[in-house]
Every structure is written in C-alpha cells, then in structure tokens.
mmJSON file of the N, C-alpha and C atoms, coordinates in Angstrom:
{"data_MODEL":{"atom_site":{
"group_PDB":["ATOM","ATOM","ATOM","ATOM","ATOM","ATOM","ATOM","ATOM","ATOM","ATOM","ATOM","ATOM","ATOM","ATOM","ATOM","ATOM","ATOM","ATOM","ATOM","ATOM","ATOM","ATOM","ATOM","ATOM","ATOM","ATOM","ATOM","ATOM","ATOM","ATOM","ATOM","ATOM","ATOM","ATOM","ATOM","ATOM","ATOM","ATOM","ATOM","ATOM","ATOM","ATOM","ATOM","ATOM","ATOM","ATOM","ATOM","ATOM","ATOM","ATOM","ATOM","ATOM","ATOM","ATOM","ATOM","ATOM","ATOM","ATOM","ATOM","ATOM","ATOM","ATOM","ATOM","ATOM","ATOM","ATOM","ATOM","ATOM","ATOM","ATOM","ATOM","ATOM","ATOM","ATOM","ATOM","ATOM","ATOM","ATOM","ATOM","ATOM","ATOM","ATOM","ATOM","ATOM","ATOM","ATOM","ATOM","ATOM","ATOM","ATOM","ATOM","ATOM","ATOM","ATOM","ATOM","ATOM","ATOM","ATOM","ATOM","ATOM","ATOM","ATOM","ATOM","ATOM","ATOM","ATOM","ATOM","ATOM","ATOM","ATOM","ATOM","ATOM","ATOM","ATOM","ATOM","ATOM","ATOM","ATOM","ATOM","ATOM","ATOM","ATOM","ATOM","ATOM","ATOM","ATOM","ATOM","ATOM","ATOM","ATOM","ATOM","ATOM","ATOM","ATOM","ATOM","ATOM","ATOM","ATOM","ATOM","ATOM","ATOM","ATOM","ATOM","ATOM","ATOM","ATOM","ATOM","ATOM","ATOM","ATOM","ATOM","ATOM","ATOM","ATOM","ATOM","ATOM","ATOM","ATOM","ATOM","ATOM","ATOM","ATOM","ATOM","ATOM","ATOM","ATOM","ATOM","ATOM","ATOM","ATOM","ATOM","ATOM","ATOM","ATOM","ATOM","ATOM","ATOM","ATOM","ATOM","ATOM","ATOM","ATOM","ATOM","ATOM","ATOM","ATOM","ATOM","ATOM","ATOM","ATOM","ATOM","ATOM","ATOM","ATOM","ATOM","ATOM","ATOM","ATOM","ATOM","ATOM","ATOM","ATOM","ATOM","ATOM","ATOM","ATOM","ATOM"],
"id":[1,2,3,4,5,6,7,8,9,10,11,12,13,14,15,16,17,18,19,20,21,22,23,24,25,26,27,28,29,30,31,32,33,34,35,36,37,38,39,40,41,42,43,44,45,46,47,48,49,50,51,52,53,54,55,56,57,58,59,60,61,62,63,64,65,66,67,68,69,70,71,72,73,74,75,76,77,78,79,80,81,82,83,84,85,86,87,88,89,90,91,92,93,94,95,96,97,98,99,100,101,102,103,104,105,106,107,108,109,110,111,112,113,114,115,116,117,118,119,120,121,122,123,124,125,126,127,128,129,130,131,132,133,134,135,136,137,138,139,140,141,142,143,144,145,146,147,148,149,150,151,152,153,154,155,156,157,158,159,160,161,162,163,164,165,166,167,168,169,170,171,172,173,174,175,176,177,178,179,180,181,182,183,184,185,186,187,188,189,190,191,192,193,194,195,196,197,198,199,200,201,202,203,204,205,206,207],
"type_symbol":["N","C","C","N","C","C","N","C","C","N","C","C","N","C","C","N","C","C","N","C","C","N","C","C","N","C","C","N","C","C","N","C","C","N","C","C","N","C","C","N","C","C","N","C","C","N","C","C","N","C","C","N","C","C","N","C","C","N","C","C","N","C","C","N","C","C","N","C","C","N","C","C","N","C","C","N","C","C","N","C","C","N","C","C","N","C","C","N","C","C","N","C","C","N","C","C","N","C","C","N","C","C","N","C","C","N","C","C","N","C","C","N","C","C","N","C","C","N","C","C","N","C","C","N","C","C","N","C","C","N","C","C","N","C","C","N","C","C","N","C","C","N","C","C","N","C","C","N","C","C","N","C","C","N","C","C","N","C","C","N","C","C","N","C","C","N","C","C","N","C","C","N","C","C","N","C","C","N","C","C","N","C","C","N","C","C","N","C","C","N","C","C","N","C","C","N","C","C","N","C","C","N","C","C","N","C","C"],
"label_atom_id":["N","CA","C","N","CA","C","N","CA","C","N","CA","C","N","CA","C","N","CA","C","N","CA","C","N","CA","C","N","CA","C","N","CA","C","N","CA","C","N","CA","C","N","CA","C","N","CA","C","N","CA","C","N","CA","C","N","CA","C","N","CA","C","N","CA","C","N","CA","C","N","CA","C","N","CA","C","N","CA","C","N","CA","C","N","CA","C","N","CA","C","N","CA","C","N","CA","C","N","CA","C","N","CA","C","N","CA","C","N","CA","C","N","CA","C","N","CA","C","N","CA","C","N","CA","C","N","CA","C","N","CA","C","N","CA","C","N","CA","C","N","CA","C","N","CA","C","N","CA","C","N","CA","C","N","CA","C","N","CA","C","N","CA","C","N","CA","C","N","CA","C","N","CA","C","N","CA","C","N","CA","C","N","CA","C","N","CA","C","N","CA","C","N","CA","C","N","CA","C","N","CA","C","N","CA","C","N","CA","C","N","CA","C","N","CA","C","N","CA","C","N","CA","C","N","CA","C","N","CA","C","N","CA","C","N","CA","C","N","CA","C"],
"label_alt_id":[null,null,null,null,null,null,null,null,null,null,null,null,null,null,null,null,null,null,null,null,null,null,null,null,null,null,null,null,null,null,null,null,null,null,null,null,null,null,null,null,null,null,null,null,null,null,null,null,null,null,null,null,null,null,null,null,null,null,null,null,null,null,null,null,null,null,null,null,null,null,null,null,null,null,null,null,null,null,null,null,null,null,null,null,null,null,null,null,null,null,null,null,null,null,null,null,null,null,null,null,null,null,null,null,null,null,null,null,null,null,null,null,null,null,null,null,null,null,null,null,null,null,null,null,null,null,null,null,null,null,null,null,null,null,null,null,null,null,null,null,null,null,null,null,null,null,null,null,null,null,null,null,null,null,null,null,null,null,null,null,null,null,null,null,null,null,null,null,null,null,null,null,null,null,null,null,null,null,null,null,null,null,null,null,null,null,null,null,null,null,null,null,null,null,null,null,null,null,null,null,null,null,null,null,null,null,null],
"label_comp_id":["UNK","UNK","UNK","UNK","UNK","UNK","UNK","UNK","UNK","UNK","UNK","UNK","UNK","UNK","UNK","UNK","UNK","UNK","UNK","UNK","UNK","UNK","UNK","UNK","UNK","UNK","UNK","UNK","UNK","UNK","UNK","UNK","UNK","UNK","UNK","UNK","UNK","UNK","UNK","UNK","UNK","UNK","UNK","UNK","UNK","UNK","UNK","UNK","UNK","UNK","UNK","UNK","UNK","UNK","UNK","UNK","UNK","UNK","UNK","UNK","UNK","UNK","UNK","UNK","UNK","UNK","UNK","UNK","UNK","UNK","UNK","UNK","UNK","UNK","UNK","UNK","UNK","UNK","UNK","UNK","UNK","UNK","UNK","UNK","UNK","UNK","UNK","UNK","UNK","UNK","UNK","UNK","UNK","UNK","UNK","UNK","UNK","UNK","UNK","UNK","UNK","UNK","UNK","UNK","UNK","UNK","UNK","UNK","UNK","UNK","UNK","UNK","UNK","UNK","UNK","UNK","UNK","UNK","UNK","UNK","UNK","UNK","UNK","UNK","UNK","UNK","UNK","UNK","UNK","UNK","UNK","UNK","UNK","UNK","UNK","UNK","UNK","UNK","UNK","UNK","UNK","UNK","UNK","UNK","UNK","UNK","UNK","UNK","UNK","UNK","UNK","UNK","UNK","UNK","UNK","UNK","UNK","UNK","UNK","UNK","UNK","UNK","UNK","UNK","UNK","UNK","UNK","UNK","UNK","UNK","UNK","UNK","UNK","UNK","UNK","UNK","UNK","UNK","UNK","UNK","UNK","UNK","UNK","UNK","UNK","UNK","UNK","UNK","UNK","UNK","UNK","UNK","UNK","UNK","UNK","UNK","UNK","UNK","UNK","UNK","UNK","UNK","UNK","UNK","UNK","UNK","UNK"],
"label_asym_id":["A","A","A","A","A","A","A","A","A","A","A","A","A","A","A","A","A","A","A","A","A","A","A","A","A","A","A","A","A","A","A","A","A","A","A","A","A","A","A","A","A","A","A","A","A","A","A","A","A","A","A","A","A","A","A","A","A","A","A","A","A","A","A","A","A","A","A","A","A","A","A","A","A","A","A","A","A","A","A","A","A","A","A","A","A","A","A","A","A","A","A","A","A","A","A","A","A","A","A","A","A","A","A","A","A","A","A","A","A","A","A","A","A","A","A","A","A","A","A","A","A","A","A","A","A","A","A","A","A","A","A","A","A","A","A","A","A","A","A","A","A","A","A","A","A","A","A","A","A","A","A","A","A","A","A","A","A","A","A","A","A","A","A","A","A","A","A","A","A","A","A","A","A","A","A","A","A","A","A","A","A","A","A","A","A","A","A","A","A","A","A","A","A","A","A","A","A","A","A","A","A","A","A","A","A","A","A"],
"label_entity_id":["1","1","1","1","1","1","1","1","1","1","1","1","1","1","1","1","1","1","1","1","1","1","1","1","1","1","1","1","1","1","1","1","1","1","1","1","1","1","1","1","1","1","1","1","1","1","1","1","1","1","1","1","1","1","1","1","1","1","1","1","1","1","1","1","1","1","1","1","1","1","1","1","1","1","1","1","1","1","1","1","1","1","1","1","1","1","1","1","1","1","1","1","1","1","1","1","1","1","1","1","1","1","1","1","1","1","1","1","1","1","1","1","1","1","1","1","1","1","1","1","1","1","1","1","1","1","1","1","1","1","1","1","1","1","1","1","1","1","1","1","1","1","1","1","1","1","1","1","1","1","1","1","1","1","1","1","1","1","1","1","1","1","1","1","1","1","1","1","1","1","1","1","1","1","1","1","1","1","1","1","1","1","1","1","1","1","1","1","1","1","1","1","1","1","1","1","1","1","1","1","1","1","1","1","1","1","1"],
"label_seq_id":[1,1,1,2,2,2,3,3,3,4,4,4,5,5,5,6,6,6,7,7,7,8,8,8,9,9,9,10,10,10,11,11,11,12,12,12,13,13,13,14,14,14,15,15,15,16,16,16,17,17,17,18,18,18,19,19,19,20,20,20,21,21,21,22,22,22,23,23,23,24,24,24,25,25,25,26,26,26,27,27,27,28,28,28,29,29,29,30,30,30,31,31,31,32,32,32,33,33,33,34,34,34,35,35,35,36,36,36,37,37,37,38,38,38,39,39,39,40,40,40,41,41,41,42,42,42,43,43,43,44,44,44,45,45,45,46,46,46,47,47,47,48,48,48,49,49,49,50,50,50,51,51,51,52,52,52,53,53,53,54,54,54,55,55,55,56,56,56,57,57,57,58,58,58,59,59,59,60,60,60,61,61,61,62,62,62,63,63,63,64,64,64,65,65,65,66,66,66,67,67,67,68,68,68,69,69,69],
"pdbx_PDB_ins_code":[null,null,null,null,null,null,null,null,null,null,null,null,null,null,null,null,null,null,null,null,null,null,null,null,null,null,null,null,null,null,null,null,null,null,null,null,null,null,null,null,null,null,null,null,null,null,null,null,null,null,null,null,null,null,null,null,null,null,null,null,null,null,null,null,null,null,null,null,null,null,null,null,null,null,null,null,null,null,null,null,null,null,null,null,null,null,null,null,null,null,null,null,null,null,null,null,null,null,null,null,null,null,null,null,null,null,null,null,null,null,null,null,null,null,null,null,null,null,null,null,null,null,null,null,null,null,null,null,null,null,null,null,null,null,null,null,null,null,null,null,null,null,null,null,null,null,null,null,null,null,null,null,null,null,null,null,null,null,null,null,null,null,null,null,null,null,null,null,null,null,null,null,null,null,null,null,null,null,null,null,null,null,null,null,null,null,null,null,null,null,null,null,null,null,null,null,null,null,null,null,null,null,null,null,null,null,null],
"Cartn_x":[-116.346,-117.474,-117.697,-117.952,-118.166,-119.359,-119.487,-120.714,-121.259,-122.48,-123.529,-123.869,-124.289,-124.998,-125.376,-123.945,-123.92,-124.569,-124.552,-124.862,-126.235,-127.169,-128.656,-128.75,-127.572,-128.023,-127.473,-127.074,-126.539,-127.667,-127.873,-128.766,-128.657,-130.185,-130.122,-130.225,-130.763,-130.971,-129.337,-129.628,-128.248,-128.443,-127.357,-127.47,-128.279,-129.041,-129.685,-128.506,-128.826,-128.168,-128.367,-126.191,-126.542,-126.702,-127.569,-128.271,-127.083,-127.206,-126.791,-125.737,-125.6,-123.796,-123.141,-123.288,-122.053,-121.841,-122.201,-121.791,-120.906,-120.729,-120.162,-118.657,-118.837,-117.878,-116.734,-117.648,-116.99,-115.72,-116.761,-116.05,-114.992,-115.172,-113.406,-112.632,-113.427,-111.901,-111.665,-112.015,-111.051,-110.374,-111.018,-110.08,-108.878,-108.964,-107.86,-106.929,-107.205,-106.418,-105.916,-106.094,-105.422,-104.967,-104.812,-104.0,-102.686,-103.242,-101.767,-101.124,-101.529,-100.984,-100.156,-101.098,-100.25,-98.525,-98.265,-97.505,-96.404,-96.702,-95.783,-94.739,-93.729,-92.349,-92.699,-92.197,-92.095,-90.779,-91.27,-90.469,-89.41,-88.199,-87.096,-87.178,-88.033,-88.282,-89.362,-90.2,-91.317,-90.551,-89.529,-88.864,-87.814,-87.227,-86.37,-87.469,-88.895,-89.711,-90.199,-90.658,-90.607,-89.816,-88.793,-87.643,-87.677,-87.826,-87.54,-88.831,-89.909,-91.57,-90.724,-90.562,-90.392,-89.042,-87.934,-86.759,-87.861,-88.214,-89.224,-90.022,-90.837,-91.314,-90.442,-89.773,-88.966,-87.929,-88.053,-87.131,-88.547,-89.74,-90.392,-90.892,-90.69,-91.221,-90.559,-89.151,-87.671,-87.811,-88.119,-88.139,-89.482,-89.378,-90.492,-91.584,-92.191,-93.649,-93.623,-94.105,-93.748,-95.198,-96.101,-97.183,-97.128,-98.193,-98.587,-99.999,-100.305,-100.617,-101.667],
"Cartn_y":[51.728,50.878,50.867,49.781,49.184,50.177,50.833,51.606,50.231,49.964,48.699,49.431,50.638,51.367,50.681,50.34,49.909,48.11,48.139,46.653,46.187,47.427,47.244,47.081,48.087,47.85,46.862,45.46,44.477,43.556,42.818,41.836,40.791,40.096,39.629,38.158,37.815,36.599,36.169,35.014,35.07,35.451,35.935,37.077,36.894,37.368,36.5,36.472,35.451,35.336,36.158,36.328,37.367,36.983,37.95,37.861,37.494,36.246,36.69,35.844,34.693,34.225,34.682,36.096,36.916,36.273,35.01,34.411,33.363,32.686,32.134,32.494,34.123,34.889,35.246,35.592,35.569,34.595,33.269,32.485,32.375,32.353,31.596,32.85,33.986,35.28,34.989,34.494,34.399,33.084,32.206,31.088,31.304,32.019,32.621,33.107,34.32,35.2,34.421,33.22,32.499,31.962,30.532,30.374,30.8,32.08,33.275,33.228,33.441,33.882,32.483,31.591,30.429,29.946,30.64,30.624,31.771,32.391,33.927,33.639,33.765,33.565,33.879,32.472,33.198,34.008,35.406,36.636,35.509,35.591,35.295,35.412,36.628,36.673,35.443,35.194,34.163,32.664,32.402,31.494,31.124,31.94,32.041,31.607,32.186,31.888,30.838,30.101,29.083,28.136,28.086,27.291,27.221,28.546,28.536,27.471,28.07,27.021,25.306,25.271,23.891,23.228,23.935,23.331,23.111,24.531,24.201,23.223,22.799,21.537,20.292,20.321,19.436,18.719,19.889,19.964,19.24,19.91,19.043,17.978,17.505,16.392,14.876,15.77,14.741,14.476,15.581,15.407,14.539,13.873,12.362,13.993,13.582,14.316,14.474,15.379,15.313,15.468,14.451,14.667,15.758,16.613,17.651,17.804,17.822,17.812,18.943],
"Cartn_z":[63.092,62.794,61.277,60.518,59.3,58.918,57.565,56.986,56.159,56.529,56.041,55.112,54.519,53.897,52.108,52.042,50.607,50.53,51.528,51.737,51.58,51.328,51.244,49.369,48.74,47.758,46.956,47.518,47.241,46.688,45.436,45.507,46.05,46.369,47.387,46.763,45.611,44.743,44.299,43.527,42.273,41.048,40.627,39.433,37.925,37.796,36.424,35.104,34.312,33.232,32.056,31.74,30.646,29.129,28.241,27.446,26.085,25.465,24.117,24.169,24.998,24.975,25.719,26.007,27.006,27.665,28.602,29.595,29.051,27.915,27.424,26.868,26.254,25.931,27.212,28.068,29.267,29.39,29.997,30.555,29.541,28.505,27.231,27.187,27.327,27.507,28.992,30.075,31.515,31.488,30.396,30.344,29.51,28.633,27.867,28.597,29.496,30.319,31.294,32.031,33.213,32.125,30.953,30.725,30.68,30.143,29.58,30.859,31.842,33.044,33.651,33.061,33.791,33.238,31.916,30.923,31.285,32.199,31.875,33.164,33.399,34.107,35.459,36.204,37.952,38.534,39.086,39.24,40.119,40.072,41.108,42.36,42.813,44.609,44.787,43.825,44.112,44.026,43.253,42.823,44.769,44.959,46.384,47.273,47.27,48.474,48.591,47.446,46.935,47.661,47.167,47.748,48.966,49.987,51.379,51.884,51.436,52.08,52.128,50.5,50.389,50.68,51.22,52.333,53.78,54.248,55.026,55.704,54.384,54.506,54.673,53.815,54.106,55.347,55.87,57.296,57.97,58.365,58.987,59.243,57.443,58.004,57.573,57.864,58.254,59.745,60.504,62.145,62.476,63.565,63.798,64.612,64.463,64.813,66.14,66.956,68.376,68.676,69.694,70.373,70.97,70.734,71.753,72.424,73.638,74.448,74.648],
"occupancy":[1.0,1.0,1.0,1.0,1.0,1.0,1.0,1.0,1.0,1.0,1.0,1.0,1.0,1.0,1.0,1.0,1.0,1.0,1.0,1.0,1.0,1.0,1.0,1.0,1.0,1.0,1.0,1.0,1.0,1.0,1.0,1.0,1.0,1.0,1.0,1.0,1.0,1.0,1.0,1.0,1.0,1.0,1.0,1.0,1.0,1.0,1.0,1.0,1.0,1.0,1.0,1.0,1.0,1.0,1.0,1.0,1.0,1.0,1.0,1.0,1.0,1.0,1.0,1.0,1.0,1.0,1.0,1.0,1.0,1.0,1.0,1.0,1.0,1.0,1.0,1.0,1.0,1.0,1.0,1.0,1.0,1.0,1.0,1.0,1.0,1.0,1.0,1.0,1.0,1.0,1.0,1.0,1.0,1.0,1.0,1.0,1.0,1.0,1.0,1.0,1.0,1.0,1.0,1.0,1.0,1.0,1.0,1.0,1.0,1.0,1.0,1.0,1.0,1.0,1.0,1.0,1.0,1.0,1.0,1.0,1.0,1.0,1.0,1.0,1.0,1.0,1.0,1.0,1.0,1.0,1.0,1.0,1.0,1.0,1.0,1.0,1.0,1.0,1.0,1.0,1.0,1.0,1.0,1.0,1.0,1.0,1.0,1.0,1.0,1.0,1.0,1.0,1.0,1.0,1.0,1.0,1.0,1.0,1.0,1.0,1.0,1.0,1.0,1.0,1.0,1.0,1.0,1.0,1.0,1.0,1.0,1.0,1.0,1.0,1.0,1.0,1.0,1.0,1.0,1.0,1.0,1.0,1.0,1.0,1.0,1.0,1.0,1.0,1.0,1.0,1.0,1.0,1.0,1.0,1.0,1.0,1.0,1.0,1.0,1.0,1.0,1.0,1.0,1.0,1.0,1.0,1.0],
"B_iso_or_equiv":[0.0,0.0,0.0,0.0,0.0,0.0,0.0,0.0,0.0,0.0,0.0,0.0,0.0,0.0,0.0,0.0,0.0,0.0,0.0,0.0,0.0,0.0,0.0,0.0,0.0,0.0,0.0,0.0,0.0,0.0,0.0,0.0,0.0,0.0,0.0,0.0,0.0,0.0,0.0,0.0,0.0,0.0,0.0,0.0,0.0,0.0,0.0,0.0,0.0,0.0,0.0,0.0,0.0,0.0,0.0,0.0,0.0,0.0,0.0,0.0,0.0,0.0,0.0,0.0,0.0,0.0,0.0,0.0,0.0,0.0,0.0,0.0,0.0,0.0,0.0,0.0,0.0,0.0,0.0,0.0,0.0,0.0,0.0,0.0,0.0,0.0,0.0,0.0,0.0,0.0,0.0,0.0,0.0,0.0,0.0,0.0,0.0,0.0,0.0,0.0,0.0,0.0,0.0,0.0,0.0,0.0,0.0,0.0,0.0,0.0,0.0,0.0,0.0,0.0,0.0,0.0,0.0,0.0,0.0,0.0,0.0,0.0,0.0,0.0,0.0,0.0,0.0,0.0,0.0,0.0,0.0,0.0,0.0,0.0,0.0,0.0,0.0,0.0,0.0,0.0,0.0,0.0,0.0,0.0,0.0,0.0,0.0,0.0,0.0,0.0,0.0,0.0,0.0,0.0,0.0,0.0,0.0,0.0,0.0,0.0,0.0,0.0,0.0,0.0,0.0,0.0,0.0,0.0,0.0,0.0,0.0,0.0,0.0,0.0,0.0,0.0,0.0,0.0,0.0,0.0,0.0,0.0,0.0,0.0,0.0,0.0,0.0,0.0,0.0,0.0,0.0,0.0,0.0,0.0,0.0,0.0,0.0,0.0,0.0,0.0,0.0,0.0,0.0,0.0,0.0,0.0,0.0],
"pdbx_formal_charge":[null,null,null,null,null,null,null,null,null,null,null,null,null,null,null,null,null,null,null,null,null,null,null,null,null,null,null,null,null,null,null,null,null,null,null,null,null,null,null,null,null,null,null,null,null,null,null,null,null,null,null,null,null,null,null,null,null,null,null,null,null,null,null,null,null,null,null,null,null,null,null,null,null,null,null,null,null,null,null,null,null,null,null,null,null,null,null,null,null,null,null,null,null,null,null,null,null,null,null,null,null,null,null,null,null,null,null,null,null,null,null,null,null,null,null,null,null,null,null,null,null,null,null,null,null,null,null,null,null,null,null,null,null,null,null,null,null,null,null,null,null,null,null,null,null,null,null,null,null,null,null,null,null,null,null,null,null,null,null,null,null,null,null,null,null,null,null,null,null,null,null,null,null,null,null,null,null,null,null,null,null,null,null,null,null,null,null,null,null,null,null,null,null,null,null,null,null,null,null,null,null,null,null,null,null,null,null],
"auth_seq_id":[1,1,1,2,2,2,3,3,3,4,4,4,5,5,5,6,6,6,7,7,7,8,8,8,9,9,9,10,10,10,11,11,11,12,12,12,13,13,13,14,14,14,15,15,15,16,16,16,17,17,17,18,18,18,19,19,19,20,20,20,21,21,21,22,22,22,23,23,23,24,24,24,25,25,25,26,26,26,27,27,27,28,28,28,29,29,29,30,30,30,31,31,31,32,32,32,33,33,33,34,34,34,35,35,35,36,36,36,37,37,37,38,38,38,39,39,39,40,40,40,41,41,41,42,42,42,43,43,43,44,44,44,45,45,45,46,46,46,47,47,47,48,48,48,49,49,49,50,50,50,51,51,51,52,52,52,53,53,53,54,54,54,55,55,55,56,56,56,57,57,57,58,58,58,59,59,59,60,60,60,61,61,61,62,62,62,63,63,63,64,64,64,65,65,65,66,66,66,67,67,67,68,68,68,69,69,69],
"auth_comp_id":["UNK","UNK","UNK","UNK","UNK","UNK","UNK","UNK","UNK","UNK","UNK","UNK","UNK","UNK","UNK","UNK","UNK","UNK","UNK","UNK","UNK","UNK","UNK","UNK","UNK","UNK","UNK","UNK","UNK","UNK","UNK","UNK","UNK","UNK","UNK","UNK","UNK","UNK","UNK","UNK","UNK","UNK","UNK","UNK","UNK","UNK","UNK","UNK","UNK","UNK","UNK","UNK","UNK","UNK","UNK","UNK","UNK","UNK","UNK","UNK","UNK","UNK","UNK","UNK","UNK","UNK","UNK","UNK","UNK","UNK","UNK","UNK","UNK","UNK","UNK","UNK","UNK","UNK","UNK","UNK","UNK","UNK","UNK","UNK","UNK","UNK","UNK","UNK","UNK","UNK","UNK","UNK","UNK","UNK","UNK","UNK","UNK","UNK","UNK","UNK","UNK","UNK","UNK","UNK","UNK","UNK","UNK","UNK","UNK","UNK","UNK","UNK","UNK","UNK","UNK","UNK","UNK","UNK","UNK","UNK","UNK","UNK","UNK","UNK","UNK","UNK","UNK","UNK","UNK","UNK","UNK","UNK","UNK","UNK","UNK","UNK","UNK","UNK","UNK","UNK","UNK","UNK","UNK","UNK","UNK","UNK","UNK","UNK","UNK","UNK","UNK","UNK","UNK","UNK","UNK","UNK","UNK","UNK","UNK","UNK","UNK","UNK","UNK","UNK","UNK","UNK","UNK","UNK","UNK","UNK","UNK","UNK","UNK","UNK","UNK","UNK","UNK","UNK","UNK","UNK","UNK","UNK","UNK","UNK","UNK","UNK","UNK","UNK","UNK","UNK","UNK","UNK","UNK","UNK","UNK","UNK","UNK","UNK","UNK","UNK","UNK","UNK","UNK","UNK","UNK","UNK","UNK"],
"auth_asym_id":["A","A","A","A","A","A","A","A","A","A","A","A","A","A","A","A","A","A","A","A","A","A","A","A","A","A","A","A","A","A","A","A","A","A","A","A","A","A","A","A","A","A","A","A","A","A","A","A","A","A","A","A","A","A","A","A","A","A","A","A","A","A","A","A","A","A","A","A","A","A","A","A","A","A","A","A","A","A","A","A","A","A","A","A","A","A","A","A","A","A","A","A","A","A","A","A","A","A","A","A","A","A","A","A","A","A","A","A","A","A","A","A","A","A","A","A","A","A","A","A","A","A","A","A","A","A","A","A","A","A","A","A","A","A","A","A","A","A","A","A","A","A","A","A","A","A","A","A","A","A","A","A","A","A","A","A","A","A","A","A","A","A","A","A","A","A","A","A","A","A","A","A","A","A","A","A","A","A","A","A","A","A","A","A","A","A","A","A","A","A","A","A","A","A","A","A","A","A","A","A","A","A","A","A","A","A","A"],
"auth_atom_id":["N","CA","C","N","CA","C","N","CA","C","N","CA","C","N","CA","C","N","CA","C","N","CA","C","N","CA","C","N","CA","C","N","CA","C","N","CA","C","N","CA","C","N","CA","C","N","CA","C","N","CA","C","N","CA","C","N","CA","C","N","CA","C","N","CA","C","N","CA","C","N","CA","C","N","CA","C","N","CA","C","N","CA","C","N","CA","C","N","CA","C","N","CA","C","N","CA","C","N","CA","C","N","CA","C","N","CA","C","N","CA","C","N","CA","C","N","CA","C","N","CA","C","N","CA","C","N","CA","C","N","CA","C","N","CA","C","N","CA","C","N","CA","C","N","CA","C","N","CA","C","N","CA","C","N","CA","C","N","CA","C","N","CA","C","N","CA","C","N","CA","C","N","CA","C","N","CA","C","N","CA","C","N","CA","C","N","CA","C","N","CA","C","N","CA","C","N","CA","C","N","CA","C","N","CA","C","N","CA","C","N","CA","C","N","CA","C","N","CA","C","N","CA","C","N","CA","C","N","CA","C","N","CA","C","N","CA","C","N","CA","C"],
"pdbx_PDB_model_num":[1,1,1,1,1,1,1,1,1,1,1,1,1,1,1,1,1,1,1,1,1,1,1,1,1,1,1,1,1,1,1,1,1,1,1,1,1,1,1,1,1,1,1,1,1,1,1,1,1,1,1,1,1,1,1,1,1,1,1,1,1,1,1,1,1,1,1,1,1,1,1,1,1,1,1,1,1,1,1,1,1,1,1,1,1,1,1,1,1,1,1,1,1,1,1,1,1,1,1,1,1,1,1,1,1,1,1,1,1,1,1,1,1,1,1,1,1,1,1,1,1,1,1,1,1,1,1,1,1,1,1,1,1,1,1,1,1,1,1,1,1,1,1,1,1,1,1,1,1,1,1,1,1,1,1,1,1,1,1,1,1,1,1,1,1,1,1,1,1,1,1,1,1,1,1,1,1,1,1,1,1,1,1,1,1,1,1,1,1,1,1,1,1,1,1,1,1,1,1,1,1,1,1,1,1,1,1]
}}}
C-alpha cells in the first residue's frame, strides 16, 4: 500500500512567483540546456530503433486496413 504521508505536505495552491527575475533566469537556462541537448548526437542503438518503428510503420500502412469487429 502507497504511504500518502508525504502527500499532506504537498501544496495545495500554484506555486507563487519567484522573486527577482529568477523565473525568467530559469526559463533561458532550460531553454539553453534543451537546445544543447537538441544538438548533441543520436546514440546508434537509438538510431537502429528508430529505423525499426519507422520500417514498422511503414509496413502498416502499405497493408489496406482490415475492419475489426
């Protein structure tokens, strides 16, 4: 069974805003950091799996659609 315990001390509003810009600072250092990330090389196993989904796809929906029932 799940311990709720921590779950009381969860707030219950939405989070107030932080003081000073920080929220601003924030957001352009996580926009920074996904760019970067969007930039950095896909590993070869991701590159193969890749491929397999999208033969995959492709196989299906070469075959005419079959009603199911």
């Amino acid at each position: 069974m799940k311990d709720n315990s921590q779950d009381k001390d969860q707030p219950v509003g939405p989070p107030e805003e932080l003081p000073g810009g920080a929220s601003q600072a924030l957001s352009s250092a996580l926009q920074k950091t996904f760019e970067s990330l969007l930039q950095e090389p896909v590993p070869e196993k991701f590159e193969a799996l890749i491929a397999r989904i999208r033969e995959a796809e492709a196989r299906k929906a070469e075959k005419p659609d079959n009603e199911e029932s």
